[in-house]
Amino acid sequence: MLSNLKNKVKFIKKTIYITIILIFISSNNNIAHSEKGECNDSINKDIIKEANCDQKRVIDILLLYDADMILDREWQNNIFNRLEEINKFYYENYKIKWRITDTQKFRFDKNINNLSSLFSLHKKEISKLTDNIEAKVVLAIVERDIKGIGIAATFSNVVMVSDASKFKNHVNSVVVAHEFGHLFGAWHTQRKNDFMLFSGANKLLGSKESNAIINLMRDYNFDPKTIINNHLILNRISRQYSRHHARGEIDPVARLLTDEGNSLYLEKKYSEAIKILKRSNNYYGKWGNTRMILSKSYYEIDFLEDSFTEYTRAVFFGAKPDKEHEKNLRNKFIDLQKIDSTISNPFELNN
């Protein structure tokens, strides 16, 4: 009797142990599956337009070109050839095809010789060009020698590239494909053969990290406001970023939130800007740009100590000192000291 009881206890313990192991294995499999970035999972369907990896997605493009540029037969043929190469890569990996449906001339500022600065100047205006047309993404071509070959804002709808040789080379395809990747949130990697390589990418090949983020976001509608408050998807993107990225690469979620925070700051919605910039810092706290905008936002609502703290952090993390903002902040403390002599001016403290 006692022997039978012992055997039953052993059997129950063994059954419980096996059950725990099976649950653990099943849980790990589910986690592994969900982190692959497959575009037909349930999380994605709630956030982005219904996704299915087996269905082809066609993304319409507005081709924007310099007002002084002549879009002759050679240009057209080369653009067609580059797009064929890009589509072959994107379709094989993500079931995505890009299609030019609109063309338009645009007068880019000729006095700017840096593509990044040119992009910053025109981005907002260019982004709105798709508001009332079929195209969802703008591919802007600058036909002149300028510093920089390609740029895109993360999760935006604008790509800008420069080339004075009429898109003759395969590397032009890699540059455009690379910048298109940023629209889905893809970040720079250090994978030698990855088209999202931080510098010098020359092959249309994707790493597992780049493939994961683009497959995850393949049906994203290129409107940041549709994902800005979806913590599930943002946390998932950030987790993928944390596994591998180029040295010094900023978390794409932080980029998204800082861009939104900057827009709110420019709209004078300072309290809202502060909330979203603090969220950005939670994802990536070492970006001086975020800290600088946060400092200016605090200044506008008279949170002067917080403004000073964020300003010093911004400069520490590499932001260019803003002398005008610094002067205004310093003078604010001086004015307060005239009212209350017990208030200390942090600019005058000895280190």
Coordinates of C-alpha atoms in Angstrom, one line a residue:
M1 CA 0.0 0.0 0.0
L2 CA 2.8 2.4 1.0
S3 CA 4.7 1.4 -2.1
N4 CA 1.8 2.2 -4.3
L5 CA 1.4 5.5 -2.7
K6 CA 5.0 6.4 -3.2
N7 CA 4.8 5.4 -6.9
K8 CA 1.7 7.6 -7.4
V9 CA 3.5 10.6 -5.8
K10 CA 6.5 10.0 -8.1
F11 CA 4.2 9.8 -11.1
I12 CA 2.5 13.0 -10.2
K13 CA 5.8 14.8 -9.7
K14 CA 7.1 13.6 -13.0
T15 CA 3.9 14.6 -14.8
I16 CA 4.1 18.1 -13.3
Y17 CA 7.8 18.4 -14.2
I18 CA 7.2 17.3 -17.8
T19 CA 4.2 19.7 -18.1
I20 CA 6.3 22.7 -16.9
I21 CA 9.0 21.8 -19.4
L22 CA 6.5 21.7 -22.2
I23 CA 5.0 25.0 -21.2
F24 CA 8.4 26.6 -21.1
I25 CA 9.3 25.2 -24.6
S26 CA 6.0 26.4 -26.0
S27 CA 6.5 29.8 -24.5
N28 CA 9.9 30.2 -26.0
N29 CA 8.7 29.1 -29.4
N30 CA 6.0 31.7 -29.3
I31 CA 8.4 34.4 -28.2
A32 CA 10.9 33.4 -30.9
H33 CA 8.1 33.4 -33.5
S34 CA 6.8 36.8 -32.5
E35 CA 10.3 38.4 -32.6
K36 CA 11.0 37.4 -36.2
G37 CA 9.1 40.4 -37.4
E38 CA 6.7 38.4 -39.6
C39 CA 4.2 40.8 -41.0
N40 CA 1.0 38.6 -40.6
D41 CA 1.0 38.4 -36.9
S42 CA -1.9 39.6 -34.7
I43 CA 0.0 42.5 -33.1
N44 CA 0.7 44.0 -36.5
K45 CA -2.8 43.8 -37.7
D46 CA -4.0 46.0 -34.9
I47 CA -1.5 48.7 -35.7
I48 CA -0.9 48.8 -39.4
K49 CA -3.1 48.3 -42.3
E50 CA -3.8 44.6 -42.5
A51 CA -0.6 42.8 -43.4
N52 CA 0.0 39.5 -45.1
C53 CA 3.5 38.5 -46.2
D54 CA 2.1 36.4 -49.0
Q55 CA 0.3 39.4 -50.6
K56 CA 2.2 41.8 -52.8
R57 CA 2.2 45.4 -51.7
V58 CA 2.6 48.1 -54.3
I59 CA 3.8 51.5 -53.0
D60 CA 3.2 54.5 -55.2
I61 CA 5.9 57.1 -55.6
L62 CA 5.9 60.8 -56.4
L63 CA 9.2 61.5 -58.3
L64 CA 10.3 65.0 -57.4
Y65 CA 13.1 66.5 -59.4
D66 CA 15.0 69.7 -59.6
A67 CA 13.2 72.5 -61.4
D68 CA 16.3 73.0 -63.6
M69 CA 16.7 69.3 -64.3
I70 CA 15.7 68.0 -67.7
L71 CA 14.1 64.5 -67.3
D72 CA 15.3 63.3 -70.7
R73 CA 15.2 59.8 -72.1
E74 CA 18.5 58.8 -70.6
W75 CA 17.3 59.9 -67.1
Q76 CA 14.0 58.0 -67.6
N77 CA 15.7 54.8 -68.7
N78 CA 18.2 54.9 -65.9
I79 CA 15.5 55.5 -63.3
F80 CA 13.5 52.6 -64.8
N81 CA 16.6 50.3 -64.6
R82 CA 17.3 51.3 -61.0
L83 CA 13.7 50.7 -60.0
E84 CA 13.8 47.3 -61.6
E85 CA 16.8 46.4 -59.4
I86 CA 15.2 47.8 -56.3
N87 CA 11.9 46.0 -57.0
K88 CA 13.7 42.7 -57.5
F89 CA 15.3 42.9 -54.1
Y90 CA 12.2 44.2 -52.2
Y91 CA 9.9 41.7 -53.8
E92 CA 12.1 38.7 -53.2
N93 CA 12.5 39.7 -49.5
Y94 CA 9.3 41.6 -48.6
K95 CA 6.8 41.1 -51.4
I96 CA 7.0 44.9 -52.0
K97 CA 7.1 46.7 -55.3
W98 CA 7.6 50.5 -55.8
R99 CA 5.8 52.3 -58.6
I100 CA 6.2 55.8 -59.9
T101 CA 2.7 57.2 -60.4
D102 CA 3.4 61.0 -60.3
T103 CA 6.2 63.3 -61.3
Q104 CA 6.7 66.9 -60.3
K105 CA 9.3 69.7 -60.5
F106 CA 10.6 71.3 -57.3
R107 CA 12.9 74.3 -56.7
F108 CA 15.5 73.2 -54.3
D109 CA 17.6 75.9 -52.6
K110 CA 20.8 76.3 -54.7
N111 CA 22.7 78.0 -51.9
I112 CA 22.8 74.9 -49.7
N113 CA 25.6 72.4 -50.6
N114 CA 24.8 69.8 -48.0
L115 CA 22.1 67.2 -48.6
S116 CA 21.2 66.9 -44.9
S117 CA 20.6 70.6 -44.6
L118 CA 18.7 70.7 -47.8
F119 CA 16.5 67.9 -46.6
S120 CA 15.8 69.6 -43.3
L121 CA 14.9 72.8 -45.1
H122 CA 12.4 71.2 -47.5
K123 CA 11.2 68.1 -45.7
K124 CA 8.0 69.5 -44.2
E125 CA 6.9 71.1 -47.5
I126 CA 7.8 68.0 -49.6
S127 CA 6.0 65.6 -47.2
K128 CA 2.7 67.4 -47.8
L129 CA 2.9 67.0 -51.6
T130 CA 1.3 63.5 -51.3
D131 CA -1.8 64.8 -49.4
N132 CA -4.1 64.8 -52.4
I133 CA -2.5 62.4 -54.9
E134 CA -2.2 58.7 -55.3
A135 CA 1.5 58.5 -54.3
K136 CA 2.3 57.8 -50.6
V137 CA 6.1 58.3 -50.8
V138 CA 8.3 61.1 -52.3
L139 CA 11.6 60.3 -54.0
A140 CA 13.3 63.6 -54.5
I141 CA 16.3 63.7 -56.8
V142 CA 18.9 66.5 -56.6
E143 CA 21.0 66.6 -59.8
R144 CA 24.1 68.4 -58.8
D145 CA 27.3 67.8 -56.8
I146 CA 26.4 68.2 -53.2
K147 CA 27.8 66.7 -49.9
G148 CA 25.8 63.5 -49.2
I149 CA 24.2 60.9 -51.5
G150 CA 21.0 60.0 -49.7
I151 CA 18.9 60.8 -46.7
A152 CA 15.5 59.9 -45.2
A153 CA 13.7 60.6 -42.0
T154 CA 12.8 57.5 -40.0
F155 CA 9.1 56.5 -40.4
S156 CA 8.5 59.5 -42.7
N157 CA 7.4 59.5 -46.4
V158 CA 10.3 61.4 -47.9
V159 CA 13.6 60.2 -49.4
M160 CA 16.1 62.6 -51.0
V161 CA 19.1 61.5 -53.1
S162 CA 21.7 63.3 -55.1
D163 CA 23.4 62.3 -58.3
A164 CA 25.0 64.3 -61.1
S165 CA 25.6 61.2 -63.3
K166 CA 21.9 60.4 -64.1
F167 CA 21.5 57.3 -62.0
K168 CA 23.8 55.2 -64.2
N169 CA 25.2 52.9 -61.6
H170 CA 24.0 50.0 -59.5
V171 CA 25.1 51.8 -56.4
N172 CA 22.3 54.3 -57.0
S173 CA 19.9 51.4 -56.6
V174 CA 21.5 50.5 -53.3
V175 CA 21.3 54.1 -52.0
V176 CA 17.6 54.4 -52.8
A177 CA 16.8 51.0 -51.4
H178 CA 18.7 51.9 -48.3
E179 CA 16.8 55.1 -47.8
F180 CA 13.5 53.4 -48.5
G181 CA 14.4 51.1 -45.7
H182 CA 14.5 54.0 -43.2
L183 CA 10.9 54.8 -44.1
F184 CA 10.0 51.5 -42.4
G185 CA 12.2 52.3 -39.4
A186 CA 15.2 50.2 -40.5
W187 CA 18.4 51.5 -38.8
H188 CA 22.1 51.3 -39.8
T189 CA 23.9 48.0 -39.1
Q190 CA 27.5 46.9 -39.1
R191 CA 26.7 43.8 -41.3
K192 CA 29.2 44.0 -44.2
N193 CA 26.8 42.7 -46.8
D194 CA 23.7 44.4 -45.5
F195 CA 22.0 47.1 -47.7
M196 CA 21.5 49.0 -44.4
L197 CA 25.2 49.1 -43.7
F198 CA 26.0 52.4 -41.9
S199 CA 28.5 53.5 -44.6
G200 CA 29.5 52.2 -48.0
A201 CA 26.7 49.7 -48.7
N202 CA 27.1 48.4 -52.2
K203 CA 25.0 45.2 -52.4
L204 CA 21.2 44.6 -52.4
L205 CA 21.3 42.0 -49.6
G206 CA 19.5 42.1 -46.3
S207 CA 20.7 41.1 -42.8
K208 CA 18.3 39.3 -40.4
E209 CA 17.9 42.6 -38.5
S210 CA 17.0 44.6 -41.6
N211 CA 14.7 41.9 -42.9
A212 CA 12.9 41.6 -39.5
I213 CA 12.1 45.3 -39.1
I214 CA 10.9 45.7 -42.7
N215 CA 8.8 42.6 -42.6
L216 CA 7.3 43.8 -39.3
M217 CA 6.5 47.2 -40.8
R218 CA 5.9 46.3 -44.4
D219 CA 2.3 47.6 -44.4
Y220 CA 3.1 50.8 -42.5
N221 CA 1.3 53.8 -44.1
F222 CA 4.2 56.3 -43.7
D223 CA 2.2 58.4 -41.2
P224 CA 4.1 58.6 -37.9
K225 CA 1.0 59.7 -36.0
T226 CA -0.6 56.2 -36.6
I227 CA 2.1 54.5 -34.5
I228 CA 3.4 57.2 -32.2
N229 CA 1.2 56.1 -29.2
N230 CA 1.3 52.4 -29.8
H231 CA 3.6 51.2 -27.1
L232 CA 3.4 47.6 -28.1
I233 CA 4.9 48.1 -31.6
L234 CA 7.4 50.8 -30.5
N235 CA 8.7 48.5 -27.7
R236 CA 9.0 45.7 -30.2
I237 CA 11.0 47.8 -32.7
S238 CA 13.3 49.0 -29.9
R239 CA 14.0 45.4 -28.8
Q240 CA 15.0 44.5 -32.3
Y241 CA 17.2 47.5 -32.5
S242 CA 18.9 46.6 -29.2
R243 CA 20.1 43.3 -30.6
H244 CA 22.3 44.7 -33.2
H245 CA 22.9 48.2 -34.6
A246 CA 25.8 50.3 -35.9
R247 CA 28.0 51.9 -33.2
G248 CA 26.4 55.2 -32.2
E249 CA 23.2 54.5 -34.0
I250 CA 20.2 56.1 -32.4
D251 CA 17.2 54.0 -31.5
P252 CA 14.6 54.6 -34.4
V253 CA 11.8 54.9 -31.8
A254 CA 13.7 57.8 -30.2
R255 CA 14.1 59.4 -33.6
L256 CA 10.3 59.1 -34.2
L257 CA 9.4 60.6 -30.8
T258 CA 12.0 63.4 -31.0
D259 CA 10.7 64.4 -34.5
E260 CA 7.2 64.6 -33.1
G261 CA 8.4 66.4 -30.0
N262 CA 10.2 69.0 -32.2
S263 CA 7.0 69.5 -34.2
L264 CA 5.1 70.1 -31.0
Y265 CA 7.7 72.5 -29.8
L266 CA 7.5 74.5 -33.1
E267 CA 3.7 74.6 -32.7
K268 CA 4.3 76.1 -29.2
K269 CA 2.7 73.1 -27.5
Y270 CA 5.5 73.0 -25.0
S271 CA 3.9 70.7 -22.3
E272 CA 3.0 68.1 -24.9
A273 CA 6.5 68.4 -26.4
I274 CA 8.1 67.7 -23.0
K275 CA 6.0 64.6 -22.4
I276 CA 7.0 63.0 -25.8
L277 CA 10.6 64.1 -25.5
K278 CA 10.9 62.4 -22.1
R279 CA 9.5 59.3 -23.7
S280 CA 12.2 59.6 -26.4
N281 CA 14.9 59.8 -23.6
N282 CA 13.5 56.6 -22.1
Y283 CA 14.4 54.8 -25.4
Y284 CA 17.7 56.6 -26.0
G285 CA 18.9 59.1 -23.5
K286 CA 22.2 60.0 -25.1
W287 CA 21.0 62.0 -28.1
G288 CA 21.9 65.7 -27.7
N289 CA 19.2 66.8 -30.1
T290 CA 16.4 65.5 -27.9
R291 CA 18.0 67.1 -24.8
M292 CA 18.3 70.5 -26.6
I293 CA 14.7 70.6 -27.7
L294 CA 13.6 69.5 -24.2
S295 CA 15.7 72.3 -22.7
K296 CA 14.0 74.9 -24.9
S297 CA 10.6 73.5 -24.1
Y298 CA 11.3 73.8 -20.4
Y299 CA 12.5 77.3 -20.9
E300 CA 9.2 78.4 -22.5
I301 CA 7.2 77.3 -19.5
D302 CA 9.7 78.8 -17.0
F303 CA 11.1 75.5 -15.7
L304 CA 14.5 77.1 -15.7
E305 CA 16.4 74.6 -13.6
D306 CA 15.2 71.8 -15.7
S307 CA 16.0 73.8 -18.8
F308 CA 19.6 74.4 -17.6
T309 CA 20.0 70.7 -16.7
E310 CA 18.9 69.5 -20.1
Y311 CA 21.0 72.1 -21.9
T312 CA 24.2 70.9 -20.1
R313 CA 23.2 67.3 -21.0
A314 CA 22.5 68.2 -24.6
V315 CA 26.0 69.7 -25.0
F316 CA 27.6 66.8 -23.1
F317 CA 25.9 64.4 -25.5
G318 CA 27.3 66.2 -28.6
A319 CA 24.7 68.8 -29.5
K320 CA 26.1 72.1 -30.8
P321 CA 25.8 74.8 -28.1
D322 CA 22.9 77.2 -28.9
K323 CA 24.4 80.5 -27.8
E324 CA 21.2 82.4 -28.2
H325 CA 19.2 79.9 -26.0
E326 CA 22.1 79.9 -23.5
K327 CA 22.1 83.7 -23.3
N328 CA 18.3 83.9 -22.8
L329 CA 18.4 81.2 -20.1
R330 CA 21.3 83.0 -18.3
N331 CA 19.4 86.3 -18.4
K332 CA 16.3 84.7 -17.0
F333 CA 18.3 83.6 -13.9
I334 CA 19.8 87.1 -13.6
D335 CA 16.3 88.7 -13.7
L336 CA 15.1 86.2 -11.0
Q337 CA 18.0 87.1 -8.8
K338 CA 16.9 90.8 -8.9
I339 CA 13.6 89.7 -7.4
D340 CA 15.0 87.1 -5.0
S341 CA 18.7 87.3 -4.1
T342 CA 18.6 83.8 -2.6
I343 CA 18.2 82.3 -6.1
S344 CA 21.4 81.0 -7.5
N345 CA 22.4 81.3 -11.1
P346 CA 23.8 77.9 -12.2
F347 CA 25.8 79.6 -15.0
E348 CA 27.9 81.4 -12.3
L349 CA 28.5 78.4 -10.0
N350 CA 32.2 77.4 -9.7
N351 CA 32.8 73.8 -10.7

